[in-house]
mmCIF file of C-alpha atoms in Angstrom:
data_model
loop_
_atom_site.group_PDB
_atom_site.id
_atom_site.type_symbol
_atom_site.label_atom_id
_atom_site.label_comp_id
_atom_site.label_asym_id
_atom_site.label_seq_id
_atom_site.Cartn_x
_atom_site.Cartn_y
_atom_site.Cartn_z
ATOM 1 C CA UNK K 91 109.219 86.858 161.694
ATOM 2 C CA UNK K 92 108.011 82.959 163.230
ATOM 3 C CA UNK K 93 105.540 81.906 163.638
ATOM 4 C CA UNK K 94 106.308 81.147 167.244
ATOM 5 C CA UNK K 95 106.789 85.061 167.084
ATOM 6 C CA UNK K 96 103.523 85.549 165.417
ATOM 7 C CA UNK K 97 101.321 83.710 168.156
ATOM 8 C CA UNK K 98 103.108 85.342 171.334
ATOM 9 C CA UNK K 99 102.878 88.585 169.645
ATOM 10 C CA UNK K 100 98.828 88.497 169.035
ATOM 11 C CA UNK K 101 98.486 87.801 173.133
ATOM 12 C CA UNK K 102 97.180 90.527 174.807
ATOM 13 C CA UNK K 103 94.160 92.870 174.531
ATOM 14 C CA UNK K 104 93.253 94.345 171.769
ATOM 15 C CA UNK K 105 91.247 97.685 170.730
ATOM 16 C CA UNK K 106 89.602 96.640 167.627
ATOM 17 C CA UNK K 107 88.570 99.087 164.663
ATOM 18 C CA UNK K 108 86.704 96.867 161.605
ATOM 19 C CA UNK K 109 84.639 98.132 158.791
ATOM 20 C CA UNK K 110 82.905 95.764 156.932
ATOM 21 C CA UNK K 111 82.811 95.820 153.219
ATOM 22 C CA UNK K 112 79.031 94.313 151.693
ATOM 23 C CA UNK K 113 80.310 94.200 148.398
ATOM 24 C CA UNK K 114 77.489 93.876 146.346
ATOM 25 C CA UNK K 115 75.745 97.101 148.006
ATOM 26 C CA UNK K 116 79.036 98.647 148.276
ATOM 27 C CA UNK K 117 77.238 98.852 152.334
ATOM 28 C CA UNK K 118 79.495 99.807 155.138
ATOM 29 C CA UNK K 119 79.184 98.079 158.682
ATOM 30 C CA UNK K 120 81.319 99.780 161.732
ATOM 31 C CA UNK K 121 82.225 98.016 164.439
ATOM 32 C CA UNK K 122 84.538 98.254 167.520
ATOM 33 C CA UNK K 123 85.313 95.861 170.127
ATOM 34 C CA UNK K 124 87.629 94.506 172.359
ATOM 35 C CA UNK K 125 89.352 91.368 172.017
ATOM 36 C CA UNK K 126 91.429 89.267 174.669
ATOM 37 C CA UNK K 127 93.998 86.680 173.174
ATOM 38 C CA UNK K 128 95.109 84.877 176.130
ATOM 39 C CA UNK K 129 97.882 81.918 176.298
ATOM 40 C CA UNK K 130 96.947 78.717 177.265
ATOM 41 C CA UNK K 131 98.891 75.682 178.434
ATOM 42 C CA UNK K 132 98.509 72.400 176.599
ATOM 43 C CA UNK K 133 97.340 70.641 179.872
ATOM 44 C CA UNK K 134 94.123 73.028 180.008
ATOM 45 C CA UNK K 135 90.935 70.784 179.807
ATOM 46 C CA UNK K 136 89.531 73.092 177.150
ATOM 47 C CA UNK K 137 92.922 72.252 174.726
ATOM 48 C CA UNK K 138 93.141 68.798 175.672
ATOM 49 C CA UNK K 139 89.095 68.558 174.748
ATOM 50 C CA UNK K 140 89.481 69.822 171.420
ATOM 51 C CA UNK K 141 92.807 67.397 170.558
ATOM 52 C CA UNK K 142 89.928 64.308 171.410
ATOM 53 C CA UNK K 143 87.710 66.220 169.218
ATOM 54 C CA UNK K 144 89.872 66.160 166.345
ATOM 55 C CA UNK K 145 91.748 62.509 167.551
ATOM 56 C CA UNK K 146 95.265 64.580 167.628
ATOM 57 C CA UNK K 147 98.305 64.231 169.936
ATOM 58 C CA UNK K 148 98.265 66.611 172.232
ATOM 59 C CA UNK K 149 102.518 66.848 172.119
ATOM 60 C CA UNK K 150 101.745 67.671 167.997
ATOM 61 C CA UNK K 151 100.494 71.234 169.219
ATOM 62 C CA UNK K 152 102.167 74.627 169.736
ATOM 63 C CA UNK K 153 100.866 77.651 171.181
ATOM 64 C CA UNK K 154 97.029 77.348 172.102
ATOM 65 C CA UNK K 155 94.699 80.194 172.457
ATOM 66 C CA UNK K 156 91.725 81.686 174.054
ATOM 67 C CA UNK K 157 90.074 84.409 171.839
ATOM 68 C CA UNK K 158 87.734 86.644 173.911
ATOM 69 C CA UNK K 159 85.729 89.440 171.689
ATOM 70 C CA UNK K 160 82.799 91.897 172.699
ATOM 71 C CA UNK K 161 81.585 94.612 170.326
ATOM 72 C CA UNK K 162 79.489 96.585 169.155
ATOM 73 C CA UNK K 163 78.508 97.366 165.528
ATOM 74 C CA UNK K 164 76.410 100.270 163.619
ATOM 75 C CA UNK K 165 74.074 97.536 161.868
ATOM 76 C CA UNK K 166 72.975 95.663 164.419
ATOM 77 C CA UNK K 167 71.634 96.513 167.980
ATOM 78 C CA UNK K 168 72.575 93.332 169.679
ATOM 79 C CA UNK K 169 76.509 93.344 171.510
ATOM 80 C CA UNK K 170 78.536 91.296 169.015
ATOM 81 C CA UNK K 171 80.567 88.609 171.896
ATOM 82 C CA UNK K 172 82.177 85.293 171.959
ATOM 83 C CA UNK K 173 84.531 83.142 172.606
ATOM 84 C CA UNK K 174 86.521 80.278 171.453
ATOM 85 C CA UNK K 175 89.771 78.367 171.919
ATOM 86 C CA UNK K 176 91.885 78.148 169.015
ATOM 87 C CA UNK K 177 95.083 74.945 168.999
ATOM 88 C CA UNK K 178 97.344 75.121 166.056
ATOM 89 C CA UNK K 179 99.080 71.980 164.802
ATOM 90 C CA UNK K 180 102.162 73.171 163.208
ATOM 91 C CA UNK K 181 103.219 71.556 159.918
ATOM 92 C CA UNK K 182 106.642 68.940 161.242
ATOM 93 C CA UNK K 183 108.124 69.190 157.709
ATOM 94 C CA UNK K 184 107.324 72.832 157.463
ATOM 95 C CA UNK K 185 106.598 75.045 160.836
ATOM 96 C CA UNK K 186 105.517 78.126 158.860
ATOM 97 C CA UNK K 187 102.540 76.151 157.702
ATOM 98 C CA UNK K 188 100.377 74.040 159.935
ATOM 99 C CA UNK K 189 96.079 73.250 160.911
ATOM 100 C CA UNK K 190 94.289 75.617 163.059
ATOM 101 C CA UNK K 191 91.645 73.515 165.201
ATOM 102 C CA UNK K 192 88.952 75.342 167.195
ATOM 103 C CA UNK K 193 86.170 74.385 169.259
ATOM 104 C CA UNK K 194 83.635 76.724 166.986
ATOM 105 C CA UNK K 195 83.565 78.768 163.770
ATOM 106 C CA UNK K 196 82.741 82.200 163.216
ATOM 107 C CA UNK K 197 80.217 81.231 160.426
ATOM 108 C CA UNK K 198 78.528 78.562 161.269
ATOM 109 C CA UNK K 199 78.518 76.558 164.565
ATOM 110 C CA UNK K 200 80.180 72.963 163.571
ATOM 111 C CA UNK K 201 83.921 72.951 164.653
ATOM 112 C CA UNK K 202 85.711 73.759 161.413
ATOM 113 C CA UNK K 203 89.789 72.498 160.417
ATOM 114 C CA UNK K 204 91.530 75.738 159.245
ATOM 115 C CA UNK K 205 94.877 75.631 157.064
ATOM 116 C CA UNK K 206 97.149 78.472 157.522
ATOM 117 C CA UNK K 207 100.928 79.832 156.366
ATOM 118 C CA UNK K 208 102.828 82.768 157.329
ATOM 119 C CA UNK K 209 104.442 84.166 154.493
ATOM 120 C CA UNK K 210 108.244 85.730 153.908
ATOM 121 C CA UNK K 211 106.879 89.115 154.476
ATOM 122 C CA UNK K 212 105.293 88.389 158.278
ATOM 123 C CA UNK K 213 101.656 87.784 156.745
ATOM 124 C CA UNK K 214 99.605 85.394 158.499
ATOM 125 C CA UNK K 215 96.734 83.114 156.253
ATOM 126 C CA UNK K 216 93.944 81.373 157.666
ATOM 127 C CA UNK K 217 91.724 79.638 155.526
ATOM 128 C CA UNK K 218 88.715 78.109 156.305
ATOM 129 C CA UNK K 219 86.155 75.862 154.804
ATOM 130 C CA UNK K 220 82.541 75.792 155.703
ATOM 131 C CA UNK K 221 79.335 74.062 154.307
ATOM 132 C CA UNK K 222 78.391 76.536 152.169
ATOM 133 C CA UNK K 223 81.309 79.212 152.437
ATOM 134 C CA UNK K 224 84.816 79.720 152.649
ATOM 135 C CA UNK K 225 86.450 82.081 154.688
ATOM 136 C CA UNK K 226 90.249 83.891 154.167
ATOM 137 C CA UNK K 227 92.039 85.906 156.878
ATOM 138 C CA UNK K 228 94.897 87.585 156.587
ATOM 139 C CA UNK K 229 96.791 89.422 159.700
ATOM 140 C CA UNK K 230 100.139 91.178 159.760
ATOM 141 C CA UNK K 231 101.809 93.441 162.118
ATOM 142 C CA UNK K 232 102.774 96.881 161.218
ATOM 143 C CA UNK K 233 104.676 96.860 164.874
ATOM 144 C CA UNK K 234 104.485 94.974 167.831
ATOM 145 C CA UNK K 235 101.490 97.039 169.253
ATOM 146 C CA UNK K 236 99.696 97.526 165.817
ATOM 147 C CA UNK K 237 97.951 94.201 163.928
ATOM 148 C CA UNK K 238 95.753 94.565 160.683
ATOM 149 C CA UNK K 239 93.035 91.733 159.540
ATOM 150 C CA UNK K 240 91.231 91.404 156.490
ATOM 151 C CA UNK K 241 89.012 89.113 156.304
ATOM 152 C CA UNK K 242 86.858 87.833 153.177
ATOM 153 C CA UNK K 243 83.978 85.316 153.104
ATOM 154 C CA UNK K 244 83.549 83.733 149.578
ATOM 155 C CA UNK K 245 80.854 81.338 148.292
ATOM 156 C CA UNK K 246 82.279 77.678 148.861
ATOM 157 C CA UNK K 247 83.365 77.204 144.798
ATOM 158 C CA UNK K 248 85.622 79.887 145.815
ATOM 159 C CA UNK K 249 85.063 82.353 143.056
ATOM 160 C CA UNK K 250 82.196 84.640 144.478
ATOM 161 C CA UNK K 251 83.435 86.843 146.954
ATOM 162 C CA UNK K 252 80.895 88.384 149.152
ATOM 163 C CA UNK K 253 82.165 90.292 152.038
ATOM 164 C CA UNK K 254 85.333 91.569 153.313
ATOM 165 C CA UNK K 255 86.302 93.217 156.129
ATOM 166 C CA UNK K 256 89.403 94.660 157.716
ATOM 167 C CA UNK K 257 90.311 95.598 161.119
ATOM 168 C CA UNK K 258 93.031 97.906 162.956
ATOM 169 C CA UNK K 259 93.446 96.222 165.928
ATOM 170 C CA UNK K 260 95.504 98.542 168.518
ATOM 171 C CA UNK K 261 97.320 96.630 171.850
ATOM 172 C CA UNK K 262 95.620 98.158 175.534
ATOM 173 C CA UNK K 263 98.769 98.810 177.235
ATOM 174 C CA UNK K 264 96.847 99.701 180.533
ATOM 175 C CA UNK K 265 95.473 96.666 181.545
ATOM 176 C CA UNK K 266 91.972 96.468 183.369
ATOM 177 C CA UNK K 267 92.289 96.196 187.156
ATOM 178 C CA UNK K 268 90.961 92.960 188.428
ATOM 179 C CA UNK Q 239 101.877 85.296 140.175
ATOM 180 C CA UNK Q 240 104.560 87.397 138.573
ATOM 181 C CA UNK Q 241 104.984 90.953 138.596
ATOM 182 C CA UNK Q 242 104.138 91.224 134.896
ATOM 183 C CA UNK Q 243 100.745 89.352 135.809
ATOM 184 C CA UNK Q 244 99.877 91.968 138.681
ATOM 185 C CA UNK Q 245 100.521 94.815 136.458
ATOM 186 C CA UNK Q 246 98.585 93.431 133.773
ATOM 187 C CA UNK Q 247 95.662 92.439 135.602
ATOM 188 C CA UNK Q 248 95.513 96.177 136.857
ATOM 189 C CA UNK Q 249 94.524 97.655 134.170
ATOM 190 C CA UNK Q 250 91.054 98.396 134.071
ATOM 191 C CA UNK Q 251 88.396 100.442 136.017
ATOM 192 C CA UNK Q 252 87.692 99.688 139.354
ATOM 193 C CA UNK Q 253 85.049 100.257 141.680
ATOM 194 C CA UNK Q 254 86.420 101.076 145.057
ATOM 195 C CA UNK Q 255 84.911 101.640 148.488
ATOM 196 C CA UNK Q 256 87.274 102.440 151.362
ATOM 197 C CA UNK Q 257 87.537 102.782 154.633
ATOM 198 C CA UNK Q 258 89.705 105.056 156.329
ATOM 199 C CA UNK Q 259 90.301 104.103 160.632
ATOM 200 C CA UNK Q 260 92.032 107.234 161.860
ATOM 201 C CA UNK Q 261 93.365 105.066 165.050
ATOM 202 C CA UNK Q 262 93.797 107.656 168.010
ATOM 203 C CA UNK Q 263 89.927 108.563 167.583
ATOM 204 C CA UNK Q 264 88.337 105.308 166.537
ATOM 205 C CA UNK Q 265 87.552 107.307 164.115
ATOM 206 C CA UNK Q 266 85.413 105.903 160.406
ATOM 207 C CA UNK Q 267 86.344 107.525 156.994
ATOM 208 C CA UNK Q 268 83.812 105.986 154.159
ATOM 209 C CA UNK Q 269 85.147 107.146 150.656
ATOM 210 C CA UNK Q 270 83.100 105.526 147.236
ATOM 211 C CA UNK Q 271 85.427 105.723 144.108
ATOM 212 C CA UNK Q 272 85.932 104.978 140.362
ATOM 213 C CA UNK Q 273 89.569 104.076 139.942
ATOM 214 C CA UNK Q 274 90.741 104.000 136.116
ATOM 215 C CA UNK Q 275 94.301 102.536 135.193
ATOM 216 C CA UNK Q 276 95.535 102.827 132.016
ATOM 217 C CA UNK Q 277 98.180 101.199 130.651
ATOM 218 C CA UNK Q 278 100.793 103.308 128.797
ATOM 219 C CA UNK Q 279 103.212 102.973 126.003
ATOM 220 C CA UNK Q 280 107.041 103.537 127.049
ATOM 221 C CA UNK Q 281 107.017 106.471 124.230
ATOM 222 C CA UNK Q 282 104.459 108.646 125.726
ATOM 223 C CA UNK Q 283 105.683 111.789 126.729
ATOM 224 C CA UNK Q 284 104.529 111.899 130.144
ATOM 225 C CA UNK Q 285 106.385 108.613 130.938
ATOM 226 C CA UNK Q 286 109.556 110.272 128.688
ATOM 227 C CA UNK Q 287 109.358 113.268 131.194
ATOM 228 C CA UNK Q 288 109.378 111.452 134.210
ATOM 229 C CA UNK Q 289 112.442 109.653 132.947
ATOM 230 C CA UNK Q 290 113.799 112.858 132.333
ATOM 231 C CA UNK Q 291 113.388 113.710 136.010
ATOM 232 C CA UNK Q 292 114.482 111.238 137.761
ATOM 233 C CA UNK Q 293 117.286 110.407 135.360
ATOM 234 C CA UNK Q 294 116.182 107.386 134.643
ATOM 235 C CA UNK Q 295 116.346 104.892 130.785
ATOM 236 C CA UNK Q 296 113.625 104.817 129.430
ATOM 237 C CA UNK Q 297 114.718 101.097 128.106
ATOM 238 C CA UNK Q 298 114.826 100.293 131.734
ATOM 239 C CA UNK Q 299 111.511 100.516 132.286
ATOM 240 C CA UNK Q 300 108.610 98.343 132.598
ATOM 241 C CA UNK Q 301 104.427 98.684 131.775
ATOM 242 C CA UNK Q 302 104.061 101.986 132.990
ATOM 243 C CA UNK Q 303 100.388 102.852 133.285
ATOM 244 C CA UNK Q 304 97.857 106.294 134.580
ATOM 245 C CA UNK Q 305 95.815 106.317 137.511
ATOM 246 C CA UNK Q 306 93.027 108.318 137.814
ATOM 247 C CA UNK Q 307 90.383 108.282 140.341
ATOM 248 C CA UNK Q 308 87.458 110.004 141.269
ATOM 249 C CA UNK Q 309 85.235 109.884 144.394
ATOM 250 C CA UNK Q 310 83.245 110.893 147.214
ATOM 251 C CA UNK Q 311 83.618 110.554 151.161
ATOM 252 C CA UNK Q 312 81.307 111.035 154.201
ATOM 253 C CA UNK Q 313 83.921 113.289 155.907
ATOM 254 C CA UNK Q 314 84.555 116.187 152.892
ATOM 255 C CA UNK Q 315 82.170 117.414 150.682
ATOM 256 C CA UNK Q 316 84.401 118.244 148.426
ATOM 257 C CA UNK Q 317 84.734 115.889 145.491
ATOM 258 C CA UNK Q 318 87.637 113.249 145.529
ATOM 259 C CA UNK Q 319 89.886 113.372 142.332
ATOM 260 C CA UNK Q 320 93.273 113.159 140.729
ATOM 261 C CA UNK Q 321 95.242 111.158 138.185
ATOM 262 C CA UNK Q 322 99.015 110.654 138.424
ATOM 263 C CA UNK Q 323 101.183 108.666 136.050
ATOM 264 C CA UNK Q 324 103.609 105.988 137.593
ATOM 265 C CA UNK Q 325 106.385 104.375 136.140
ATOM 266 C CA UNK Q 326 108.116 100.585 137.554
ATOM 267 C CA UNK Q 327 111.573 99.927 137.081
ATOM 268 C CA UNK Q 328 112.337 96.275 137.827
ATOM 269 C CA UNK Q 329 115.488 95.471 139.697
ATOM 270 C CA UNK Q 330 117.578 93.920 136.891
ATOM 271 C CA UNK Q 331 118.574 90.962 139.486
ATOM 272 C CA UNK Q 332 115.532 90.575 140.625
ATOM 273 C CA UNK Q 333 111.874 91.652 138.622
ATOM 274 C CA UNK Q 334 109.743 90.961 141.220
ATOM 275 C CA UNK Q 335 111.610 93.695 143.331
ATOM 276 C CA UNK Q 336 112.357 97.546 142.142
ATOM 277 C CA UNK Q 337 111.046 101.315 142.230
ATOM 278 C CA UNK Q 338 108.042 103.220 141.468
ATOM 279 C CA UNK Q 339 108.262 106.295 139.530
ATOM 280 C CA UNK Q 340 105.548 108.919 139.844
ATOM 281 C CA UNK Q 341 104.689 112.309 138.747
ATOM 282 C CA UNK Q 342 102.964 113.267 142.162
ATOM 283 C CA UNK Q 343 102.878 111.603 145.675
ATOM 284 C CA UNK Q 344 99.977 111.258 147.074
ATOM 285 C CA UNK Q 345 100.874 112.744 150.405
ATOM 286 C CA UNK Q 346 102.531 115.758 148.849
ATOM 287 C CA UNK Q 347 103.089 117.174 146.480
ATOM 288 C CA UNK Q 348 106.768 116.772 145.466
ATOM 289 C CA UNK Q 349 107.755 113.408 143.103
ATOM 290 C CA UNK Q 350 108.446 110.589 145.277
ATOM 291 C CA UNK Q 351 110.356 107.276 144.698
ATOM 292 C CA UNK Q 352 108.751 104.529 146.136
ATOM 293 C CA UNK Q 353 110.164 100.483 146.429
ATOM 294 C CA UNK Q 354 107.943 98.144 145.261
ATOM 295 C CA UNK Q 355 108.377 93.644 146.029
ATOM 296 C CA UNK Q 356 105.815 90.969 145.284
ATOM 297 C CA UNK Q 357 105.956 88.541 148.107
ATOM 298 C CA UNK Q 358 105.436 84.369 147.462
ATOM 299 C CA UNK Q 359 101.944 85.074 148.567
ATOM 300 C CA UNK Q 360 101.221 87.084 145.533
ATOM 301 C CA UNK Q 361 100.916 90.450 147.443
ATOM 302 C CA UNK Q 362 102.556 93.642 146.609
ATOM 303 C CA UNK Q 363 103.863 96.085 148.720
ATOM 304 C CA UNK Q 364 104.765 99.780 148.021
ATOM 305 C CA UNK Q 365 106.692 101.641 150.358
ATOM 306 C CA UNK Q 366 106.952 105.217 150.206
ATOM 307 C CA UNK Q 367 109.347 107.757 152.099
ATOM 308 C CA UNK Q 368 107.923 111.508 152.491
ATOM 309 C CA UNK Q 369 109.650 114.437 154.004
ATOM 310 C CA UNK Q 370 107.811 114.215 157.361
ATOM 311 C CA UNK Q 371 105.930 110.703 156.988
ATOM 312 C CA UNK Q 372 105.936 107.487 154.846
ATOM 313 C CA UNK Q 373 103.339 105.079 153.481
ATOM 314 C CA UNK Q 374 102.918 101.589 152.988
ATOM 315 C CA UNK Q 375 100.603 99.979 150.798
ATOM 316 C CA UNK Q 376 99.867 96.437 150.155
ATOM 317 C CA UNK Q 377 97.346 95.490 147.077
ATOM 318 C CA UNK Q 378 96.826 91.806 146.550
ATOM 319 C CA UNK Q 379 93.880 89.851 144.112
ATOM 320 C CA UNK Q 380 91.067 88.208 145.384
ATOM 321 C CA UNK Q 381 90.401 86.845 141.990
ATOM 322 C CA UNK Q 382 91.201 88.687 138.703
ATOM 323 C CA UNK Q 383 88.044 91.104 139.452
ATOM 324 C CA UNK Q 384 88.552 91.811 142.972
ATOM 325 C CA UNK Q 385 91.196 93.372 144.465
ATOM 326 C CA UNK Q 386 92.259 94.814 147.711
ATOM 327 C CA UNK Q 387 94.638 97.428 148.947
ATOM 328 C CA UNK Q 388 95.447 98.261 152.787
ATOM 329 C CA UNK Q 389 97.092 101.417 153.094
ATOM 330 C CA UNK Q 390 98.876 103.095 156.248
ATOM 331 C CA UNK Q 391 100.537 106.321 156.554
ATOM 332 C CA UNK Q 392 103.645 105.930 159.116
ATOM 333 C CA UNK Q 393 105.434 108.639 161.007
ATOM 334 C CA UNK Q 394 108.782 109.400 159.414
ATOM 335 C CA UNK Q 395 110.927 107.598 162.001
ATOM 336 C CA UNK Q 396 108.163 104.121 160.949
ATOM 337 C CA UNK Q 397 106.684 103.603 164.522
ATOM 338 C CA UNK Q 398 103.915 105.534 164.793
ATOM 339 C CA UNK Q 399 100.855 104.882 162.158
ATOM 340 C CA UNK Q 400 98.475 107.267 162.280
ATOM 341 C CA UNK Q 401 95.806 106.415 159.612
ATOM 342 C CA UNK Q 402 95.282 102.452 157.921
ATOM 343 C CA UNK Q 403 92.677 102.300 154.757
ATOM 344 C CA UNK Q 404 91.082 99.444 153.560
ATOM 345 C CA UNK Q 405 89.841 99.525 149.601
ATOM 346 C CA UNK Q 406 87.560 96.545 148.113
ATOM 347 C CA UNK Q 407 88.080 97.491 144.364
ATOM 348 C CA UNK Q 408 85.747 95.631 141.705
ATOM 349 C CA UNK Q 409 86.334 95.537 137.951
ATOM 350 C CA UNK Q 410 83.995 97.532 136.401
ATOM 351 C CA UNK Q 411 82.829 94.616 133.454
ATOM 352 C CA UNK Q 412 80.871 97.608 131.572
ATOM 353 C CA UNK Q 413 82.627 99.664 129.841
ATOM 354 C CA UNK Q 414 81.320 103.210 129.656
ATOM 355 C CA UNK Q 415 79.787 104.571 126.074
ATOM 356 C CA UNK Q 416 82.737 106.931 124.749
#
């Protein structure tokens, strides 16, 4: 697989399964959701905003992304939902490896630089540095309408791991009417 | 990481708490384990025997090792447990490739052959071909004292997966009074 393959595969809605591992309590969290991953063009405001952010060519991008996600989880009362834009910059010596720029993290709120590689068996990594934490993702197809994440937060020296999580995300072939 | 490094690091007990997403019902499967694995010598019987069966040299054979495990889900009361002995046989052209060996599948109950390859990312995958379904597992390290193991059992024909698991498995660092 390519990794051009790899981002026009993950567009579309998804039905999302995740349990959450809280390792230390060996604690389970269940959550399901639906997430939208939705193509957009380099020209968008919201893509050419986060280039300026980040002081990057816009014609150095491939493949930008809106990620949409609503849930709801056994642990916490409040609907888990978001939203961010995601622009990768793909490596020019080496396209399997490249900088994943978004407009917000998922663990803390300052815009965070994410590294990631897809490796020679079709696994996607994202890793991703934060104050105080680091985060590693890890997403592969089992077929075209079938993705798995797991996801692991770890303390920022890199050696404590804290959570991990993994999710069975399943493509919505019926779309919703509009 | 090579091959002889993932065995190795195996060994030990383990701590494991899996989740189990059986994906037409959204359904949650929590299961808390103790995993053991025990390294073998290539003179043991039970790793002669399996030789035996499958036809195989016992000089052609690499760290074989016992798994035992023993645990408890939400969805059974019955108690969790087995032990099975598997056996690796490196492809002679290439180590980090080659076939599994094991007394007892874990989908049934007749011996199965599975094919085993360490990717560049350091994560193994284990294929396994049943009469009527198969199974794919991937294990990979967090650090030496965390590892994690996504599981999926596959309709024969490989499209449709019906079940995924997720295990976070943590060394157990004390060793239990014997």
């Amino acid at each position: 697989m390519k990794i051009t393959e790899f981002f026009e595969q993950s567009i579309g809605q998804w039905r999302s399964q995740r349990s959450g591992h809280h390792l230390a309590f060996a604690h389970f969290e269940e959550v399901l959701s639906t997430i939208d991953i939705e193509a957009l063009n380099v020209e968008e405001p919201e893509v050419l905003e986060i280039c300026k952010l980040y002081d990057i060519d816009p014609a150095s991008i491939t493949h930008p992304f809106r990620m949409t996600w609503e849930g709801e989880s056994d642990w916490d009362d409040k609907p888990l939902s978001g939203s961010t834009v995601l622009v990768p910059i793909p490596d020019p010596e080496n396209p399997s490896r490249g900088k994943l720029l978004r407009d917000k993290g998922y663990a803390e709120t300052i815009p965070a630089v994410s590294k990631y590689h897809l490796s020679d068996d079709g696994i996607f990594t994202l890793l991703t540095e934060y104050d105080h934490a680091a985060a590693e993702e890890r997403i592969w197809f089992a077929n075209p309408n079938l993705r798995f994440r797991v996801a692991m937060i770890k303390t920022s020296d890199g050696k404590g791991v804290t959570t991990a999580s993994f999710s069975s995300e399943i493509r919505s072939l019926s779309s919703p009417t509009s």
